[in-house]
Amino acid sequence: MFERIIRTTKRWIANNAENALSDAYQRALYIKKIEDEHFRGQKISPKNCNYSETVCNYFQEELKSHLRLIKLRLNQFRANNSIHSFFDSELGGENKDILDKLNFIDSIVKRYEKPDYYDTSSVVLDDKQSYLNGRGSREVKEELETVSDKTSVLPRSFLRALRRIREEIDPGIPSSEEEVIRSFRKSKYKTAVSIKFLLVLIIVPLLVHNITKITLGRILVDPYFAKHQEIIFINRDLKEEALEELRIYEENLELKIMLGITPELSPEEKREKIKEKARELAEEYRYRGANAIKNIIGDFFAIMAFTAVLVSSKRELSILKSFIDEIIYGLSDSAKAFLIILFTDMFVGFHSPHGWEVILEAISRHFGLPENRDFNYLFIATFPVILDTVLKYWIFRYLNRLSPSAVATYRSMNE
């Protein structure tokens, strides 16, 4: 039984990897076809385009779309191939074909390895002239610089005032209008990329979780539970819940008979009703057990998808970190103090153990695990303390240097 499940899973993963690589290869062939037919075998670029501006823009959009999809398909191929290699380390006979396809895809993609072709925002196209003028690397470096990196001996407000005075009196510095426009474009680009990346981080794991839960659940879990009808409860807690529900149903039935709501029943009729309720409970708890196993499978693949997105999007991750830093450190001192107090009281405060207990119970039900009171109490006694220590260290190590007034406000509000 388990060998058949493993073979089916390996075949499904291998097919996914092959389909992803084939799709990326076909898109690379399409880019090569455009180069040969319309750009004399050269790069798809306005410099090599003999058509009108509208046609050139069309080819540029096609190129960017296919490059993004190639990158996505290659990430899917790597993820599925890694899982397949984990199950089976033997090399197949198709490795030569796979290597040829990968080499061809790399030869196409490397021709366009510039920030222009991988940025998802139109703001980069607006800044194309600044890249040609030699300021691109400086802007990218500035846009990825986080507020937490800007620490110095003097307060930041004092440094900003000096910088503003210097910009107003120094004729060699670009005009304030140009600086405002450049800053706005950079901020707009950073916001767009950060929001898109956040949506990807949320949507991709959820989609992977639900798809794998439905597909693998139907392939692996449902047939197993259908074949083993004797499996009703996957842990002791579910069995106790079912027995408690059955006892309450029996007592309610007796009460309704005594009150005259339900007509008198013979012992056989009463037993038949209780048996019918027991069958309903058995189906319900068998479904809950199967659903818990599906949750484990879905969460495993969702974590892998989340990790793959993080690993393949290091630049977007840096931009997101810079975006979050600007939001947090851009708050007023009282707002920072309020958020710190709210966070600490919610997760490490006096009433936090009740919340952690609810969270642990929900996680146990999600994975179909029996509730372990000893583990819950040990977790509640240690994890909030560790969290509180990390928060205090962050306040002392970073916030105290970046915003001393916020720390002072936090202490006065907390007293």
CSV table of N, CA and C in Angstrom, one decimal, residues 137-274:
chain,number,residue,atom,x,y,z
A,137,SER,N,23.1,52.4,-10.4
A,137,SER,CA,23.6,51.7,-9.3
A,137,SER,C,23.5,52.4,-8.0
A,138,ARG,N,23.6,53.8,-8.1
A,138,ARG,CA,23.5,54.6,-6.9
A,138,ARG,C,22.1,54.5,-6.4
A,139,GLU,N,21.1,54.6,-7.3
A,139,GLU,CA,19.7,54.6,-6.9
A,139,GLU,C,19.3,53.3,-6.3
A,140,VAL,N,19.7,52.2,-6.9
A,140,VAL,CA,19.4,50.9,-6.4
A,140,VAL,C,19.9,50.7,-5.0
A,141,LYS,N,21.2,51.2,-4.8
A,141,LYS,CA,21.8,51.0,-3.5
A,141,LYS,C,21.0,51.8,-2.5
A,142,GLU,N,20.6,53.1,-2.9
A,142,GLU,CA,19.9,53.9,-2.0
A,142,GLU,C,18.5,53.3,-1.6
A,143,GLU,N,17.8,52.7,-2.7
A,143,GLU,CA,16.5,52.2,-2.4
A,143,GLU,C,16.5,51.0,-1.6
A,144,LEU,N,17.6,50.2,-1.5
A,144,LEU,CA,17.7,49.0,-0.7
A,144,LEU,C,18.2,49.4,0.7
A,145,GLU,N,18.6,50.6,0.9
A,145,GLU,CA,19.2,50.9,2.2
A,145,GLU,C,18.1,51.1,3.2
A,146,THR,N,18.1,50.4,4.3
A,146,THR,CA,17.1,50.5,5.3
A,146,THR,C,17.4,51.5,6.3
A,147,VAL,N,16.3,51.9,7.0
A,147,VAL,CA,16.4,52.9,8.0
A,147,VAL,C,17.3,52.4,9.2
A,148,SER,N,17.3,51.1,9.4
A,148,SER,CA,18.1,50.6,10.5
A,148,SER,C,19.5,50.7,10.3
A,149,ASP,N,19.9,50.8,8.9
A,149,ASP,CA,21.3,51.0,8.6
A,149,ASP,C,21.9,52.4,8.8
A,150,LYS,N,20.9,53.3,8.9
A,150,LYS,CA,21.4,54.7,9.0
A,150,LYS,C,21.5,55.2,10.5
A,151,THR,N,22.5,54.7,11.1
A,151,THR,CA,22.8,55.0,12.5
A,151,THR,C,24.0,55.9,12.6
A,152,SER,N,24.0,56.9,13.4
A,152,SER,CA,25.2,57.7,13.6
A,152,SER,C,25.2,58.3,15.0
A,153,VAL,N,26.2,59.1,15.3
A,153,VAL,CA,26.3,59.7,16.6
A,153,VAL,C,25.3,60.8,16.8
A,154,LEU,N,25.1,61.6,15.8
A,154,LEU,CA,24.2,62.7,15.8
A,154,LEU,C,22.7,62.3,15.5
A,155,PRO,N,21.7,62.9,16.1
A,155,PRO,CA,20.4,62.6,15.8
A,155,PRO,C,20.1,62.7,14.3
A,156,ARG,N,19.2,61.9,13.8
A,156,ARG,CA,18.9,61.9,12.4
A,156,ARG,C,18.1,63.2,12.0
A,157,SER,N,17.3,63.7,12.8
A,157,SER,CA,16.6,65.0,12.5
A,157,SER,C,17.6,66.1,12.3
A,158,PHE,N,18.7,66.2,13.1
A,158,PHE,CA,19.7,67.2,13.0
A,158,PHE,C,20.4,67.0,11.6
A,159,LEU,N,20.8,65.8,11.3
A,159,LEU,CA,21.4,65.5,10.0
A,159,LEU,C,20.5,65.9,8.8
A,160,ARG,N,19.3,65.6,8.9
A,160,ARG,CA,18.3,65.9,7.8
A,160,ARG,C,18.3,67.5,7.6
A,161,ALA,N,18.3,68.2,8.7
A,161,ALA,CA,18.2,69.7,8.6
A,161,ALA,C,19.5,70.2,8.0
A,162,LEU,N,20.7,69.7,8.3
A,162,LEU,CA,21.9,70.1,7.7
A,162,LEU,C,21.9,69.7,6.2
A,163,ARG,N,21.4,68.5,5.9
A,163,ARG,CA,21.4,68.1,4.5
A,163,ARG,C,20.5,69.0,3.7
A,164,ARG,N,19.3,69.4,4.2
A,164,ARG,CA,18.4,70.3,3.5
A,164,ARG,C,19.0,71.7,3.3
A,165,ILE,N,19.7,72.2,4.3
A,165,ILE,CA,20.4,73.5,4.1
A,165,ILE,C,21.4,73.4,3.0
A,166,ARG,N,22.2,72.4,3.0
A,166,ARG,CA,23.2,72.2,2.0
A,166,ARG,C,22.6,72.1,0.6
A,167,GLU,N,21.5,71.4,0.5
A,167,GLU,CA,20.9,71.2,-0.8
A,167,GLU,C,20.4,72.6,-1.3
A,168,GLU,N,19.9,73.4,-0.4
A,168,GLU,CA,19.4,74.7,-0.8
A,168,GLU,C,20.4,75.7,-1.3
A,169,ILE,N,21.6,75.6,-0.7
A,169,ILE,CA,22.6,76.7,-1.0
A,169,ILE,C,23.7,76.2,-2.0
A,170,ASP,N,23.8,74.9,-2.2
A,170,ASP,CA,24.9,74.4,-3.1
A,170,ASP,C,24.3,74.2,-4.5
A,171,PRO,N,24.8,75.0,-5.4
A,171,PRO,CA,24.3,74.9,-6.8
A,171,PRO,C,24.7,73.7,-7.5
A,172,GLY,N,25.7,72.9,-7.0
A,172,GLY,CA,26.1,71.7,-7.7
A,172,GLY,C,25.2,70.5,-7.5
A,173,ILE,N,24.3,70.7,-6.5
A,173,ILE,CA,23.4,69.6,-6.2
A,173,ILE,C,22.2,69.7,-7.1
A,174,PRO,N,21.6,68.6,-7.6
A,174,PRO,CA,20.4,68.7,-8.4
A,174,PRO,C,19.3,69.5,-7.7
A,175,SER,N,18.4,70.1,-8.6
A,175,SER,CA,17.3,70.9,-8.0
A,175,SER,C,16.4,70.1,-7.2
A,176,SER,N,15.7,70.8,-6.3
A,176,SER,CA,14.8,70.1,-5.4
A,176,SER,C,13.7,69.4,-6.1
A,177,GLU,N,13.2,70.0,-7.3
A,177,GLU,CA,12.1,69.4,-8.0
A,177,GLU,C,12.6,68.0,-8.5
A,178,GLU,N,13.8,68.0,-9.1
A,178,GLU,CA,14.3,66.7,-9.6
A,178,GLU,C,14.5,65.7,-8.5
A,179,GLU,N,14.9,66.2,-7.3
A,179,GLU,CA,15.1,65.3,-6.2
A,179,GLU,C,13.8,64.7,-5.7
A,180,VAL,N,12.8,65.6,-5.6
A,180,VAL,CA,11.4,65.2,-5.2
A,180,VAL,C,10.9,64.1,-6.2
A,181,ILE,N,11.0,64.4,-7.5
A,181,ILE,CA,10.5,63.4,-8.5
A,181,ILE,C,11.2,62.1,-8.4
A,182,ARG,N,12.6,62.2,-8.2
A,182,ARG,CA,13.3,60.9,-8.1
A,182,ARG,C,12.9,60.2,-6.9
A,183,SER,N,12.8,60.9,-5.8
A,183,SER,CA,12.4,60.2,-4.5
A,183,SER,C,11.0,59.6,-4.6
A,184,PHE,N,10.1,60.4,-5.3
A,184,PHE,CA,8.7,59.8,-5.5
A,184,PHE,C,8.7,58.6,-6.3
A,185,ARG,N,9.5,58.6,-7.4
A,185,ARG,CA,9.6,57.4,-8.2
A,185,ARG,C,10.1,56.2,-7.5
A,186,LYS,N,11.2,56.5,-6.7
A,186,LYS,CA,11.8,55.4,-5.9
A,186,LYS,C,10.8,54.8,-4.9
A,187,SER,N,10.1,55.7,-4.2
A,187,SER,CA,9.1,55.3,-3.2
A,187,SER,C,8.0,54.6,-3.8
A,188,LYS,N,7.5,55.0,-5.0
A,188,LYS,CA,6.4,54.4,-5.7
A,188,LYS,C,6.8,53.0,-6.1
A,189,TYR,N,8.0,52.8,-6.7
A,189,TYR,CA,8.5,51.5,-7.1
A,189,TYR,C,8.7,50.6,-5.9
A,190,LYS,N,9.2,51.1,-4.8
A,190,LYS,CA,9.4,50.3,-3.6
A,190,LYS,C,8.1,49.8,-3.0
A,191,THR,N,7.1,50.7,-3.0
A,191,THR,CA,5.8,50.3,-2.5
A,191,THR,C,5.1,49.3,-3.4
A,192,ALA,N,5.2,49.5,-4.7
A,192,ALA,CA,4.6,48.5,-5.6
A,192,ALA,C,5.2,47.1,-5.5
A,193,VAL,N,6.5,47.1,-5.5
A,193,VAL,CA,7.2,45.8,-5.4
A,193,VAL,C,6.9,45.1,-4.0
A,194,SER,N,6.9,45.9,-2.9
A,194,SER,CA,6.7,45.3,-1.6
A,194,SER,C,5.3,44.7,-1.5
A,195,ILE,N,4.3,45.5,-2.0
A,195,ILE,CA,2.9,45.0,-1.9
A,195,ILE,C,2.7,43.7,-2.8
A,196,LYS,N,3.3,43.7,-4.0
A,196,LYS,CA,3.2,42.6,-4.8
A,196,LYS,C,3.9,41.4,-4.2
A,197,PHE,N,5.0,41.6,-3.6
A,197,PHE,CA,5.8,40.5,-3.0
A,197,PHE,C,5.0,40.0,-1.8
A,198,LEU,N,4.4,40.9,-1.0
A,198,LEU,CA,3.6,40.4,0.2
A,198,LEU,C,2.4,39.5,-0.3
A,199,LEU,N,1.8,40.0,-1.4
A,199,LEU,CA,0.7,39.2,-1.9
A,199,LEU,C,1.1,37.8,-2.4
A,200,VAL,N,2.3,37.8,-3.0
A,200,VAL,CA,2.9,36.5,-3.5
A,200,VAL,C,3.2,35.6,-2.3
A,201,LEU,N,3.7,36.2,-1.2
A,201,LEU,CA,4.1,35.4,0.0
A,201,LEU,C,2.8,34.8,0.6
A,202,ILE,N,1.7,35.5,0.5
A,202,ILE,CA,0.5,35.0,1.1
A,202,ILE,C,-0.3,34.1,0.2
A,203,ILE,N,-0.4,34.5,-1.1
A,203,ILE,CA,-1.3,33.7,-2.0
A,203,ILE,C,-0.7,32.4,-2.5
A,204,VAL,N,0.7,32.4,-2.8
A,204,VAL,CA,1.3,31.2,-3.3
A,204,VAL,C,1.2,30.0,-2.3
A,205,PRO,N,1.6,30.2,-1.0
A,205,PRO,CA,1.5,29.1,0.0
A,205,PRO,C,0.0,28.6,0.1
A,206,LEU,N,-0.9,29.6,0.2
A,206,LEU,CA,-2.3,29.2,0.3
A,206,LEU,C,-2.8,28.4,-0.9
A,207,LEU,N,-2.4,28.8,-2.1
A,207,LEU,CA,-2.8,28.0,-3.3
A,207,LEU,C,-2.2,26.6,-3.3
A,208,VAL,N,-0.9,26.6,-2.9
A,208,VAL,CA,-0.2,25.3,-2.9
A,208,VAL,C,-0.8,24.4,-1.8
A,209,HIS,N,-1.1,25.0,-0.7
A,209,HIS,CA,-1.7,24.2,0.4
A,209,HIS,C,-3.1,23.6,0.0
A,210,ASN,N,-3.9,24.4,-0.6
A,210,ASN,CA,-5.3,23.9,-1.0
A,210,ASN,C,-5.2,22.9,-2.2
A,211,ILE,N,-4.3,23.2,-3.2
A,211,ILE,CA,-4.2,22.3,-4.3
A,211,ILE,C,-3.6,20.9,-3.9
A,212,THR,N,-2.6,20.9,-3.1
A,212,THR,CA,-2.0,19.7,-2.7
A,212,THR,C,-2.9,18.9,-1.7
A,213,LYS,N,-3.7,19.7,-0.9
A,213,LYS,CA,-4.6,19.1,0.0
A,213,LYS,C,-5.7,18.4,-0.7
A,214,ILE,N,-6.2,19.0,-1.8
A,214,ILE,CA,-7.3,18.4,-2.6
A,214,ILE,C,-6.7,17.2,-3.5
A,215,THR,N,-5.6,17.5,-4.2
A,215,THR,CA,-5.2,16.4,-5.1
A,215,THR,C,-4.6,15.2,-4.4
A,216,LEU,N,-3.5,15.5,-3.6
A,216,LEU,CA,-2.9,14.4,-2.9
A,216,LEU,C,-3.9,13.7,-1.9
A,217,GLY,N,-4.8,14.5,-1.3
A,217,GLY,CA,-5.8,14.0,-0.4
A,217,GLY,C,-6.7,13.0,-1.1
A,218,ARG,N,-7.1,13.3,-2.3
A,218,ARG,CA,-7.9,12.4,-3.0
A,218,ARG,C,-7.1,11.1,-3.5
A,219,ILE,N,-5.9,11.3,-3.8
A,219,ILE,CA,-5.1,10.2,-4.3
A,219,ILE,C,-4.6,9.3,-3.2
A,220,LEU,N,-4.2,9.9,-2.1
A,220,LEU,CA,-3.5,9.1,-1.0
A,220,LEU,C,-4.4,8.8,0.2
A,221,VAL,N,-5.0,9.9,0.7
A,221,VAL,CA,-5.7,9.8,2.1
A,221,VAL,C,-7.1,9.2,1.9
A,222,ASP,N,-7.9,9.7,1.0
A,222,ASP,CA,-9.3,9.2,0.9
A,222,ASP,C,-9.4,7.7,0.6
A,223,PRO,N,-8.6,7.2,-0.4
A,223,PRO,CA,-8.7,5.7,-0.6
A,223,PRO,C,-8.2,4.9,0.6
A,224,TYR,N,-7.3,5.4,1.4
A,224,TYR,CA,-6.8,4.6,2.5
A,224,TYR,C,-7.9,4.6,3.6
A,225,PHE,N,-8.6,5.7,3.9
A,225,PHE,CA,-9.6,5.6,4.9
A,225,PHE,C,-10.8,4.9,4.4
A,226,ALA,N,-11.1,4.9,3.1
A,226,ALA,CA,-12.2,4.1,2.5
A,226,ALA,C,-11.9,2.6,2.6
A,227,LYS,N,-10.7,2.3,2.5
A,227,LYS,CA,-10.3,0.8,2.6
A,227,LYS,C,-10.3,0.3,4.0
A,228,HIS,N,-9.9,1.2,4.9
A,228,HIS,CA,-9.8,0.8,6.4
A,228,HIS,C,-11.0,1.5,7.1
A,229,GLN,N,-12.2,0.9,7.0
A,229,GLN,CA,-13.3,1.5,7.7
A,229,GLN,C,-13.2,1.4,9.2
A,230,GLU,N,-12.4,0.6,9.7
A,230,GLU,CA,-12.2,0.5,11.2
A,230,GLU,C,-11.5,1.7,11.8
A,231,ILE,N,-10.8,2.5,11.0
A,231,ILE,CA,-10.2,3.7,11.5
A,231,ILE,C,-11.2,4.8,11.6
A,232,ILE,N,-11.6,5.1,12.8
A,232,ILE,CA,-12.5,6.2,13.0
A,232,ILE,C,-11.9,7.4,13.8
A,233,PHE,N,-11.2,7.1,14.8
A,233,PHE,CA,-10.5,8.1,15.6
A,233,PHE,C,-9.0,8.0,15.5
A,234,ILE,N,-8.3,9.1,15.2
A,234,ILE,CA,-6.9,9.1,15.0
A,234,ILE,C,-6.2,9.4,16.3
A,235,ASN,N,-6.9,9.9,17.3
A,235,ASN,CA,-6.3,10.1,18.6
A,235,ASN,C,-7.4,9.9,19.7
A,236,ARG,N,-6.9,9.9,21.0
A,236,ARG,CA,-7.8,9.6,22.1
A,236,ARG,C,-8.8,10.8,22.3
A,237,ASP,N,-8.3,12.0,22.1
A,237,ASP,CA,-9.2,13.2,22.4
A,237,ASP,C,-10.4,13.2,21.5
A,238,LEU,N,-10.2,12.8,20.2
A,238,LEU,CA,-11.4,12.8,19.3
A,238,LEU,C,-12.4,11.7,19.7
A,239,LYS,N,-11.9,10.6,20.2
A,239,LYS,CA,-12.8,9.6,20.7
A,239,LYS,C,-13.6,10.0,21.9
A,240,GLU,N,-12.9,10.7,22.8
A,240,GLU,CA,-13.6,11.2,24.0
A,240,GLU,C,-14.6,12.3,23.6
A,241,GLU,N,-14.3,13.1,22.7
A,241,GLU,CA,-15.3,14.1,22.2
A,241,GLU,C,-16.5,13.4,21.6
A,242,ALA,N,-16.3,12.4,20.8
A,242,ALA,CA,-17.4,11.7,20.2
A,242,ALA,C,-18.3,11.0,21.3
A,243,LEU,N,-17.7,10.4,22.2
A,243,LEU,CA,-18.4,9.7,23.3
A,243,LEU,C,-19.2,10.7,24.1
A,244,GLU,N,-18.6,11.9,24.3
A,244,GLU,CA,-19.4,13.0,25.1
A,244,GLU,C,-20.6,13.4,24.3
A,245,GLU,N,-20.4,13.6,23.0
A,245,GLU,CA,-21.5,14.0,22.1
A,245,GLU,C,-22.6,13.0,22.1
A,246,LEU,N,-22.2,11.7,22.1
A,246,LEU,CA,-23.2,10.6,22.1
A,246,LEU,C,-24.0,10.6,23.4
A,247,ARG,N,-23.3,10.8,24.5
A,247,ARG,CA,-23.9,10.8,25.8
A,247,ARG,C,-24.9,12.0,25.9
A,248,ILE,N,-24.5,13.1,25.4
A,248,ILE,CA,-25.4,14.3,25.5
A,248,ILE,C,-26.6,14.1,24.6
A,249,TYR,N,-26.4,13.4,23.5
A,249,TYR,CA,-27.6,13.1,22.6
A,249,TYR,C,-28.6,12.2,23.3
A,250,GLU,N,-28.0,11.2,24.0
A,250,GLU,CA,-28.9,10.2,24.7
A,250,GLU,C,-29.6,10.9,25.8
A,251,GLU,N,-29.0,11.7,26.6
A,251,GLU,CA,-29.6,12.4,27.7
A,251,GLU,C,-30.7,13.4,27.1
A,252,ASN,N,-30.4,14.1,26.0
A,252,ASN,CA,-31.4,15.0,25.4
A,252,ASN,C,-32.6,14.2,25.0
A,253,LEU,N,-32.4,13.0,24.4
A,253,LEU,CA,-33.5,12.2,24.0
A,253,LEU,C,-34.4,11.8,25.1
A,254,GLU,N,-33.8,11.4,26.2
A,254,GLU,CA,-34.5,11.0,27.4
A,254,GLU,C,-35.3,12.2,28.0
A,255,LEU,N,-34.7,13.4,28.0
A,255,LEU,CA,-35.4,14.6,28.5
A,255,LEU,C,-36.6,15.0,27.6
A,256,LYS,N,-36.4,14.9,26.3
A,256,LYS,CA,-37.6,15.2,25.4
A,256,LYS,C,-38.7,14.2,25.6
A,257,ILE,N,-38.4,12.9,25.9
A,257,ILE,CA,-39.4,11.9,26.1
A,257,ILE,C,-40.2,12.2,27.4
A,258,MET,N,-39.4,12.6,28.5
A,258,MET,CA,-40.0,12.9,29.8
A,258,MET,C,-40.9,14.2,29.7
A,259,LEU,N,-40.5,15.2,28.9
A,259,LEU,CA,-41.3,16.4,28.7
A,259,LEU,C,-42.4,16.3,27.8
A,260,GLY,N,-42.5,15.1,27.1
A,260,GLY,CA,-43.6,14.9,26.1
A,260,GLY,C,-43.3,15.5,24.8
A,261,ILE,N,-42.1,16.1,24.6
A,261,ILE,CA,-41.8,16.6,23.2
A,261,ILE,C,-41.7,15.5,22.2
A,262,THR,N,-41.1,14.4,22.6
A,262,THR,CA,-41.0,13.3,21.7
A,262,THR,C,-41.9,12.1,22.3
A,263,PRO,N,-42.6,11.5,21.4
A,263,PRO,CA,-43.5,10.4,21.9
A,263,PRO,C,-42.6,9.2,22.5
A,264,GLU,N,-43.3,8.4,23.3
A,264,GLU,CA,-42.6,7.3,24.0
A,264,GLU,C,-42.0,6.4,22.9
A,265,LEU,N,-40.8,5.9,23.2
A,265,LEU,CA,-40.1,5.0,22.3
A,265,LEU,C,-39.8,3.7,23.0
A,266,SER,N,-39.9,2.6,22.2
A,266,SER,CA,-39.6,1.3,22.8
A,266,SER,C,-38.1,1.3,22.9
A,267,PRO,N,-37.6,0.3,23.7
A,267,PRO,CA,-36.1,0.2,23.9
A,267,PRO,C,-35.4,0.0,22.5
A,268,GLU,N,-36.1,-0.8,21.6
A,268,GLU,CA,-35.5,-1.1,20.3
A,268,GLU,C,-35.4,0.2,19.5
A,269,GLU,N,-36.5,1.0,19.5
A,269,GLU,CA,-36.5,2.3,18.8
A,269,GLU,C,-35.5,3.3,19.3
A,270,LYS,N,-35.4,3.3,20.6
A,270,LYS,CA,-34.4,4.2,21.2
A,270,LYS,C,-33.0,3.8,20.9
A,271,ARG,N,-32.8,2.5,20.9
A,271,ARG,CA,-31.4,2.0,20.6
A,271,ARG,C,-31.1,2.3,19.1
A,272,GLU,N,-32.1,2.2,18.2
A,272,GLU,CA,-31.9,2.4,16.8
A,272,GLU,C,-31.5,3.9,16.6
A,273,LYS,N,-32.2,4.8,17.3
A,273,LYS,CA,-31.9,6.2,17.1
A,273,LYS,C,-30.4,6.5,17.6
A,274,ILE,N,-30.1,5.9,18.7
A,274,ILE,CA,-28.7,6.1,19.2
A,274,ILE,C,-27.7,5.5,18.3
